[in-house]
Amino acid sequence: MMDQFPIVTLIVNNRRYQVQADPNRSLLDYLRDDLGLTGAKNGCDQKGICGACTVIVNGKAMKSCQLKLNQLNNAHITTIEGLSDGKVLHPLQEAFIREGAVQCGFCTPGMIMASKALLDKNPHPTRDEIMAALRGNLCRCGTYKKVIKAIQDVSRAESANHGGELEQVEIGAPLPPKMAVEKVTGKLKFAADLPVTSETTFAKIVWPRFPHAKIKKVDISQAVALPGVIAVLTAKDVPGQNAFGGIRADQPVLAEDRVRYLGDPIALVIAESSAVAEQARDLVHVDYEPLKPVYDPQEALAPDAPQLFPQGNLVCRFSLTRGQIEEGFRRSDIVVEGRFSTPAVEHAYLETEAGIGEWDEGKVTIRAACQYPQTIQRQIAAILDLPVEMVRVISHPTGGAFGGKTDISIHALLALGAFVTHRRVRIVLTREESLRTSVKRHPMKMNYRMGLRRDGHIEAISGNIIANCGAYEAFSIPVIEQTTAFATGPYTVPHVAIESRGVFTNTPPSSAFRGFGIPQPTFAVESLLDEAARKLDISPLEIRRINAVRQGDRTVAEQLLGPDTHLVEALDAIEQDYITAQQEIGDRPGWGVGIACGYKNVGLGLGEKDYANAEIEILSDDKILLRVGAIDLGQGSATILAQIAAHALGVSYADIDVEMGDTANDPDARETNASRQTVMSGNAVLHAVESLKKEIAKFAAVYYPQLRGNIAVEGKNIIDSNGQRVELAALVESVHADGKRLLGRGMYLAPQTVPLEQKGEGPNYPTFGFFANLAVARVDKHTGRVSVEKLVSAYDVGKAINRLTLEGQIEGGAIMGMGYALSEQYIAHGPNQTNNLAQCGVPRINSLPKELEARLIENEDSLGPYGAKGVGEMAMVAVAPAITNAIYDACRVRIVDLPASADKIRRALEKEASV
Ligand code: FES
Ligand code: FES
């Protein structure tokens, strides 16, 4: 068949290749599959949406997925692999690292190639020209500001190292992230980039045709008979418990008699090639009895609603009361109220779920991105009915997660496939599959009332919240518990009545997502507070200052707040911006400024055992290995933990290698979420370093009996009380020659917390971070289109361990918050169902605010290592209400249901004009 295509010549990275010009084959597939050039990525099912596949063709940046081989005869193609030899980086690669324009790294090769093509043509582009050139390249981590800065650096031939010396070990130094070189050169292998060996088999999933149905029969006979098919697995092939779940195992690995949403796998087809697996998938016949679906959580609570589970559709209920709510409203001079809603949102990590499952003499190994390998290991062991130690999970480099890779996705199927077939099984979900099956942010409907005194003090808040949990529990219960705990914002409120419920529906499960249940109530509270400030004629900044929690206050769940409470400082940090924005806006029509605040837990809290382990081992004079349980999702955990270790040990940052996420070798540090790893694993690293120093002193006393008194370690020297020195390198050599190890282990256990139902009996959370956001927005009153001109995010970070990664988190969170405010929404059913990445509404570089500023408030925290707090999740929590408050300021339209789309605003403006 292939012989019928003419031969074309391609010059790729200066090498000449001859290939048959299959008109159906994309350049991206050829580069990745035939040449092994996996720097170009597929983030959008080759639909031209993401730009992760960008290469340079005949001098122009092109999306390689959009080019067919037959169009490319004699084309000169440069991929990221052709940009440098890996020893000497291209100036753009250096600048991306130096400016912190690299987070997870999945978009980075495409971004760099698009930037190179731009600079080759236009060496001095303006900011607008850069944004125009890169508007086809999505970055879900939100690195846009730093990408522009990196390009401008190269354009101006700047190469100043902003304090990024590798030897520098000061806390706060903006050292280049670990793995950054691999990311900018395209060398980092994500799971879908792992080589396809002769042993590799390909698995495809049979998805249901209905969101709610009984399965009467699954007929695999035709599929199994297809040549090249190795196995077709159904529920009866699951040897152990056919269920998984972060809290309660209620989600089937393979659906047996019922499907509850379109993302329930029914069968797994494993074949010698991907094409055969796809063909066989279509030969699996499923006989359904469709059931009435229910999508709306309120409808799902009706007595005659379809029931997803025998116990009913109610997942959980939390209530939180304080004072006397009726009395609070009686004392109030004004009452503001509203019905708010927030949508389901797709995590939209650019890397879809991908992995490899392997079998080796009774052991199953899974390589796939995840946020807590040990919990996945335990769940897989139960599914396969194997002892835990017979399952190994290796968290692969992760192309973005944002909470969405905390739950099991394809891991259980990879394990099952490898276990049954004893083969190497590969799964790479398409974007369409990922959208269909992956967890989302909880959509919520919230009825709120807020009573205030004339002087601006909040007297009472009541809230009734209903959250759509989707088809399975996932992490819904802790998310909704947290929604409840944070339902009144970072304010002192004497009278409170909050009721929250989570409900099953036939939509994708809702679960962990940056902010973990807090962005939703924050939107409601911050909108009402804005409304109240206007009614009372008090500045929005002042009303927040009046009500802000301070040291000595209690949260609404009665946790006493200590000296690490810095909301007022966050407000102070944006005050001048607010004054300036007001002056600049003046009476310019369509412009407005908005403010919103928030606070968020650092650490799991709510009674969970919050711990982390770390190990540090000296391998040689200049190689120290740090093993941690934290996962680097692009947020910089590896960098920060290496920096903490280097500082504590007094050695160079470059000497520290970090290994993480392998259940066979690396310790357990629980989930990498809840903004917790800087604090939990950071403290564990400090303990490990202490233990290593003790080990060194112990060995030194044996090998160097001349040392006297107290033996201490100072960088690469060992020194005794008399000032006698011995080189650490010499000791390392001697210890290793005797077959011994220089190893330190550390564990950190955070102070015990209590769940919400035990409020007042102890702290609910280890610590909190506080923040204030300011937005300046411009609304086009004809189209309703909003452009965010300025975002300032002031965060109480404790102490910055690495300014560059911290700023990157805050800027990325601001961009994600902007998407939440204006454009992001996942639609689970109906004609507008979200099927591709473009429909997710993720912000592109051309919507980057002209000014995007991360303001770090540093007051050393009493819990975190060197006073640091985590910030990753809180960075998006209060951005949306700051923007919707700015929209109100601009055009007097109060958006109560996100996203604030242009259509919605235009309709509201038209309605207003017609009254
Ligand atoms: S894979 Fe080419 S644009 Fe997404
Ligand atoms: S760094 Fe751009 S998607 Fe992660």
Tab-separated table of N, CA, C and O and ligand atoms in Angstrom, residues 28 41-44 46-53 63 65, ligand 1:
chain	number	residue	atom	x	y	z
A	28	LEU	N	4.304	15.783	12.143
A	28	LEU	CA	4.502	15.515	13.575
A	28	LEU	C	4.675	14.011	13.821
A	28	LEU	O	5.591	13.595	14.530
A	41	LYS	N	5.454	18.135	20.457
A	41	LYS	CA	4.434	17.378	21.213
A	41	LYS	C	3.067	17.483	20.549
A	41	LYS	O	2.791	18.439	19.816
A	42	ASN	N	2.223	16.535	20.951
A	42	ASN	CA	0.837	16.568	20.517
A	42	ASN	C	-0.034	16.872	21.729
A	42	ASN	O	-0.206	16.020	22.590
A	43	GLY	N	-0.582	18.064	21.776
A	43	GLY	CA	-1.408	18.423	22.943
A	43	GLY	C	-2.881	18.553	22.626
A	43	GLY	O	-3.683	18.826	23.520
A	44	CYS	N	-3.252	18.404	21.344
A	44	CYS	CA	-4.640	18.742	20.993
A	44	CYS	C	-5.228	17.811	19.947
A	44	CYS	O	-6.112	18.228	19.186
A	46	GLN	N	-3.754	16.867	17.344
A	46	GLN	CA	-3.289	17.351	16.040
A	46	GLN	C	-4.365	18.202	15.355
A	46	GLN	O	-4.592	18.098	14.160
A	47	LYS	N	-4.991	19.057	16.124
A	47	LYS	CA	-6.055	19.887	15.553
A	47	LYS	C	-5.598	21.329	15.323
A	47	LYS	O	-6.417	22.210	15.022
A	48	GLY	N	-4.326	21.591	15.532
A	48	GLY	CA	-3.832	22.945	15.286
A	48	GLY	C	-4.187	23.928	16.383
A	48	GLY	O	-4.132	25.131	16.179
A	49	ILE	N	-4.521	23.428	17.580
A	49	ILE	CA	-5.001	24.307	18.653
A	49	ILE	C	-3.897	24.707	19.621
A	49	ILE	O	-3.851	25.831	20.097
A	50	CYS	N	-2.976	23.784	19.919
A	50	CYS	CA	-2.073	24.027	21.056
A	50	CYS	C	-0.710	24.596	20.684
A	50	CYS	O	-0.081	25.281	21.488
A	51	GLY	N	-0.215	24.306	19.509
A	51	GLY	CA	1.096	24.830	19.108
A	51	GLY	C	2.272	24.077	19.714
A	51	GLY	O	3.431	24.439	19.478
A	52	ALA	N	1.997	23.012	20.499
A	52	ALA	CA	3.099	22.284	21.137
A	52	ALA	C	3.949	21.540	20.112
A	52	ALA	O	5.037	21.065	20.424
A	53	CYS	N	3.446	21.425	18.899
A	53	CYS	CA	4.140	20.672	17.847
A	53	CYS	C	4.932	21.594	16.914
A	53	CYS	O	5.407	21.149	15.869
A	63	LYS	N	2.869	24.563	12.541
A	63	LYS	CA	2.408	23.475	13.405
A	63	LYS	C	2.591	22.177	12.630
A	63	LYS	O	1.918	21.952	11.608
A	65	CYS	N	1.703	19.286	13.055
A	65	CYS	CA	0.540	18.392	12.937
A	65	CYS	C	-0.340	18.777	11.755
A	65	CYS	O	-1.167	17.984	11.309
B	1	FES	S1	-0.565	19.088	18.154
B	1	FES	FE1	-0.278	20.534	16.598
B	1	FES	S2	-1.301	22.260	17.308
B	1	FES	FE2	-1.655	20.793	18.844
